[in-house]
mmCIF file of C-alpha atoms in Angstrom:
data_model
loop_
_atom_site.group_PDB
_atom_site.id
_atom_site.type_symbol
_atom_site.label_atom_id
_atom_site.label_comp_id
_atom_site.label_asym_id
_atom_site.label_seq_id
_atom_site.Cartn_x
_atom_site.Cartn_y
_atom_site.Cartn_z
ATOM 1 C CA LEU A 291 -0.730 -0.639 11.538
ATOM 2 C CA GLN A 292 1.892 -2.153 9.262
ATOM 3 C CA ALA A 293 1.142 -5.617 10.641
ATOM 4 C CA LYS A 294 -2.523 -5.190 9.752
ATOM 5 C CA ALA A 295 -1.653 -3.946 6.255
ATOM 6 C CA LYS A 296 0.710 -6.895 5.776
ATOM 7 C CA GLU A 297 -2.014 -9.302 6.885
ATOM 8 C CA THR A 298 -4.473 -7.694 4.462
ATOM 9 C CA PHE A 299 -1.966 -7.925 1.619
ATOM 10 C CA ASP A 300 -1.195 -11.564 2.464
ATOM 11 C CA ASN A 301 -4.911 -12.427 2.476
ATOM 12 C CA ARG A 302 -5.321 -10.669 -0.854
ATOM 13 C CA ASN A 303 -2.359 -12.645 -2.270
ATOM 14 C CA THR A 304 -3.953 -15.885 -1.140
ATOM 15 C CA LYS A 305 -7.261 -14.981 -2.800
ATOM 16 C CA ILE A 306 -5.519 -13.979 -6.026
ATOM 17 C CA ASN A 307 -3.489 -17.196 -6.110
ATOM 18 C CA ASP A 308 -6.597 -19.284 -5.449
ATOM 19 C CA LEU A 309 -8.455 -17.488 -8.240
ATOM 20 C CA ARG A 310 -5.531 -17.939 -10.626
ATOM 21 C CA THR A 311 -5.432 -21.652 -9.829
ATOM 22 C CA LYS A 312 -9.150 -22.021 -10.565
ATOM 23 C CA GLN A 313 -8.762 -20.052 -13.797
ATOM 24 C CA ASP A 314 -5.805 -22.219 -14.831
ATOM 25 C CA ALA A 315 -7.878 -25.367 -14.333
ATOM 26 C CA PHE A 316 -10.787 -23.929 -16.330
ATOM 27 C CA ARG A 317 -8.475 -22.720 -19.090
ATOM 28 C CA THR A 318 -6.798 -26.139 -19.300
ATOM 29 C CA ALA A 319 -10.214 -27.751 -19.725
ATOM 30 C CA GLN A 320 -11.058 -25.265 -22.474
ATOM 31 C CA TYR A 321 -7.748 -26.000 -24.191
ATOM 32 C CA GLU A 322 -8.585 -29.702 -24.210
ATOM 33 C CA LYS A 323 -11.948 -28.968 -25.806
ATOM 34 C CA LEU A 324 -10.206 -26.936 -28.504
ATOM 35 C CA ARG A 325 -7.725 -29.735 -29.097
ATOM 36 C CA THR A 326 -10.530 -32.257 -29.569
ATOM 37 C CA LEU A 327 -12.222 -29.958 -32.104
ATOM 38 C CA ALA A 328 -9.095 -29.713 -34.261
ATOM 39 C CA LYS A 329 -9.470 -32.170 -37.159
ATOM 40 C CA ASN A 330 -6.265 -31.863 -39.140
ATOM 41 C CA ASP A 331 -2.633 -30.946 -38.564
ATOM 42 C CA THR A 332 -3.131 -27.312 -39.616
ATOM 43 C CA GLN A 333 -5.972 -26.856 -37.137
ATOM 44 C CA LYS A 334 -4.012 -28.663 -34.414
ATOM 45 C CA GLN A 335 -1.035 -26.386 -35.016
ATOM 46 C CA ALA A 336 -3.305 -23.301 -34.935
ATOM 47 C CA VAL A 337 -4.785 -24.440 -31.618
ATOM 48 C CA GLU A 338 -1.318 -25.000 -30.132
ATOM 49 C CA ASN A 339 -0.201 -21.575 -31.365
ATOM 50 C CA PHE A 340 -3.303 -20.014 -29.823
ATOM 51 C CA ILE A 341 -2.684 -21.799 -26.516
ATOM 52 C CA ALA A 342 0.965 -20.698 -26.487
ATOM 53 C CA THR A 343 -0.018 -17.099 -27.255
ATOM 54 C CA VAL A 344 -2.676 -17.024 -24.531
ATOM 55 C CA ASN A 345 -0.335 -18.575 -21.958
ATOM 56 C CA SER A 346 2.432 -16.129 -22.840
ATOM 57 C CA ALA A 347 0.088 -13.136 -22.691
ATOM 58 C CA LEU A 348 -1.367 -14.358 -19.411
ATOM 59 C CA GLY A 349 2.079 -14.770 -17.900
ATOM 60 C CA ALA A 350 2.988 -11.240 -18.957
ATOM 61 C CA LYS A 351 -0.296 -9.857 -17.588
ATOM 62 C CA ASN A 352 0.130 -11.627 -14.252
ATOM 63 C CA ALA A 353 3.726 -10.380 -13.985
ATOM 64 C CA GLU A 354 2.621 -6.795 -14.667
ATOM 65 C CA VAL A 355 -0.235 -7.038 -12.168
ATOM 66 C CA ASP A 356 2.065 -8.544 -9.534
ATOM 67 C CA ALA A 357 4.622 -5.774 -10.123
ATOM 68 C CA ALA A 358 1.894 -3.120 -9.807
ATOM 69 C CA MET A 359 0.699 -4.670 -6.546
ATOM 70 C CA GLU A 360 4.262 -4.730 -5.175
ATOM 71 C CA ILE A 361 4.729 -1.059 -6.081
ATOM 72 C CA TYR A 362 1.456 -0.278 -4.317
ATOM 73 C CA ARG A 363 2.415 -2.252 -1.223
ATOM 74 C CA ALA A 364 5.858 -0.679 -1.028
ATOM 75 C CA SER A 365 4.264 2.763 -1.357
ATOM 76 C CA VAL A 366 1.778 2.025 1.420
ATOM 77 C CA PHE A 367 4.507 0.734 3.741
ATOM 78 C CA ASP A 368 6.691 3.766 2.991
ATOM 79 C CA LEU A 369 3.762 6.053 3.761
ATOM 80 C CA HIS A 370 3.104 4.258 7.054
ATOM 81 C CA ARG A 371 6.778 4.450 7.971
ATOM 82 C CA THR A 372 6.953 8.167 7.141
ATOM 83 C CA ARG A 373 3.813 8.981 9.109
ATOM 84 C CA SER A 374 5.036 6.915 12.047
ATOM 85 C CA ASN A 375 8.388 8.714 12.032
ATOM 86 C CA ILE A 376 6.645 12.096 12.005
ATOM 87 C CA VAL A 377 4.391 11.135 14.933
ATOM 88 C CA ASN A 378 7.241 9.607 16.950
ATOM 89 C CA GLY A 379 9.454 12.625 16.313
ATOM 90 C CA ALA A 380 6.733 15.050 17.419
ATOM 91 C CA ILE A 381 6.024 13.024 20.560
ATOM 92 C CA ASN A 382 9.713 12.721 21.457
ATOM 93 C CA ASN A 383 10.240 16.459 20.943
ATOM 94 C CA TYR A 384 7.253 17.189 23.157
ATOM 95 C CA ARG A 385 8.495 14.852 25.876
ATOM 96 C CA GLY A 386 11.931 16.418 25.771
ATOM 97 C CA SER A 387 10.504 19.934 25.957
ATOM 98 C CA ALA A 388 8.112 18.974 28.758
ATOM 99 C CA ASN A 389 10.926 17.363 30.765
ATOM 100 C CA THR A 390 13.062 20.484 30.326
ATOM 101 C CA VAL A 391 10.193 22.716 31.432
ATOM 102 C CA LEU A 392 9.498 20.551 34.484
ATOM 103 C CA THR A 393 13.175 20.440 35.414
ATOM 104 C CA THR A 394 13.366 24.223 35.137
ATOM 105 C CA ALA A 395 10.272 24.577 37.339
ATOM 106 C CA LYS A 396 11.786 22.247 39.957
ATOM 107 C CA VAL A 397 15.001 24.250 40.016
ATOM 108 C CA GLN A 398 13.012 27.464 40.390
ATOM 109 C CA CYS A 399 11.065 25.924 43.259
ATOM 110 C CA ASP A 400 14.298 24.793 44.929
ATOM 111 C CA ASN A 401 15.606 28.357 44.604
ATOM 112 C CA ASN A 402 12.465 29.668 46.339
ATOM 113 C CA GLU A 403 11.377 31.786 43.384
ATOM 114 C CA ASP A 404 7.912 33.330 43.211
ATOM 115 C CA PRO A 405 5.339 30.482 42.959
ATOM 116 C CA GLU A 406 3.028 32.517 40.718
ATOM 117 C CA PHE A 407 5.902 33.216 38.314
ATOM 118 C CA ILE A 408 6.862 29.519 38.297
ATOM 119 C CA LYS A 409 3.261 28.507 37.649
ATOM 120 C CA SER A 410 2.759 30.955 34.809
ATOM 121 C CA SER A 411 6.125 30.052 33.246
ATOM 122 C CA LEU A 412 5.318 26.367 33.512
ATOM 123 C CA LYS A 413 1.916 26.814 31.869
ATOM 124 C CA ARG A 414 3.327 29.031 29.120
ATOM 125 C CA ASP A 415 6.250 26.738 28.346
ATOM 126 C CA LEU A 416 4.101 23.568 28.354
ATOM 127 C CA LYS A 417 1.624 25.313 26.043
ATOM 128 C CA GLN A 418 4.498 26.216 23.696
ATOM 129 C CA ALA A 419 5.684 22.604 23.697
ATOM 130 C CA GLN A 420 2.148 21.427 22.982
ATOM 131 C CA ASP A 421 1.710 23.951 20.168
ATOM 132 C CA SER A 422 5.034 22.897 18.707
ATOM 133 C CA MET A 423 3.869 19.262 18.675
ATOM 134 C CA LYS A 424 0.563 20.213 17.038
ATOM 135 C CA THR A 425 2.424 22.156 14.370
ATOM 136 C CA ALA A 426 4.699 19.180 13.709
ATOM 137 C CA LEU A 427 1.680 16.881 13.413
ATOM 138 C CA LYS A 428 -0.085 19.196 10.940
ATOM 139 C CA VAL A 429 2.330 17.875 8.329
ATOM 140 C CA LEU A 430 0.327 14.637 8.440
ATOM 141 C CA GLU A 431 -2.544 16.419 6.718
ATOM 142 C CA ASP A 432 -0.377 16.590 3.599
ATOM 143 C CA TYR A 433 -0.478 12.798 3.431
ATOM 144 C CA LYS A 434 -4.273 12.395 3.643
ATOM 145 C CA GLY A 435 -4.990 11.838 -0.051
ATOM 146 C CA THR A 436 -1.742 10.041 -0.815
ATOM 147 C CA ASN A 437 -3.192 6.550 -0.507
ATOM 148 C CA LYS A 438 -5.873 7.394 -3.072
ATOM 149 C CA GLY A 439 -3.101 8.250 -5.511
ATOM 150 C CA PHE A 440 -1.480 4.871 -4.858
ATOM 151 C CA ILE A 441 -4.793 3.123 -5.514
ATOM 152 C CA GLN A 442 -5.321 5.047 -8.762
ATOM 153 C CA ASP A 443 -1.824 4.088 -9.902
ATOM 154 C CA LEU A 444 -2.511 0.425 -9.081
ATOM 155 C CA LYS A 445 -5.808 0.472 -10.965
ATOM 156 C CA SER A 446 -4.201 2.159 -13.948
ATOM 157 C CA ARG A 447 -1.343 -0.336 -14.124
ATOM 158 C CA THR A 448 -3.605 -3.387 -13.760
ATOM 159 C CA SER A 449 -6.038 -1.984 -16.298
ATOM 160 C CA GLN A 450 -3.224 -1.460 -18.807
ATOM 161 C CA ALA A 451 -2.004 -5.022 -18.251
ATOM 162 C CA THR A 452 -5.510 -6.400 -18.736
ATOM 163 C CA ASP A 453 -6.050 -4.338 -21.877
ATOM 164 C CA LYS A 454 -2.777 -5.622 -23.373
ATOM 165 C CA PHE A 455 -3.843 -9.176 -22.550
ATOM 166 C CA LYS A 456 -7.250 -8.723 -24.171
ATOM 167 C CA ILE A 457 -5.711 -7.250 -27.319
ATOM 168 C CA THR A 458 -3.230 -10.122 -27.585
ATOM 169 C CA VAL A 459 -5.910 -12.779 -27.106
ATOM 170 C CA GLN A 460 -8.209 -11.064 -29.605
ATOM 171 C CA ALA A 461 -5.403 -10.971 -32.149
ATOM 172 C CA ALA A 462 -4.677 -14.669 -31.508
ATOM 173 C CA ARG A 463 -8.335 -15.554 -32.131
ATOM 174 C CA GLU A 464 -8.275 -13.968 -35.572
#
C-alpha cells in the first residue's frame, strides 16, 4: 500500500514540476512583453521591481505548497504504518493464541482426555482468540476519517499560500 501511495505521490510531483516549468516559460514570455512596453528608465525599473516581486512571491508560494504536500505525505505514510502495525499485531496475537490452543489440544489428546471436552475447549478457545483479534482490529475504525482531515489540512495550507501570492501580486501591480 505504501509503494502505491509513493508511486502516486511521485507521479503527482512530476505533474506539478511539469506544470511549473510550463508556467515559468509563459511567465518569462510575459516578462519580456512587459520589458518591451517600458519606454523610460522609471518604467523599466518598475517592471524589474514587479518581476522581482512576482518571482519572490512565487518562490515563497511554491515553498509553502511543497511543505504542505510533504506534511500531507508524511501524515499518510504514518497512518499507513500505524494501521499496518495494528493489523500485524492482531494477526500475530491470533496466531500465537491459536498455536497455544492447538498445542494444548494435542497434549490433551496424548493424555487420552475426553474427546468431546477437547473439542469443545478447542472451539471455545479458538473463538476467544478470534474475538480478541476482531476487538484489536476494531481500533482501525478510529482511523477511517483521518485521511480526510489530512486532505483538508493540505487544501487549507495551499489555499493560504495561494491567497498570499495573489495579494502580493495585486499589491505589486498597483
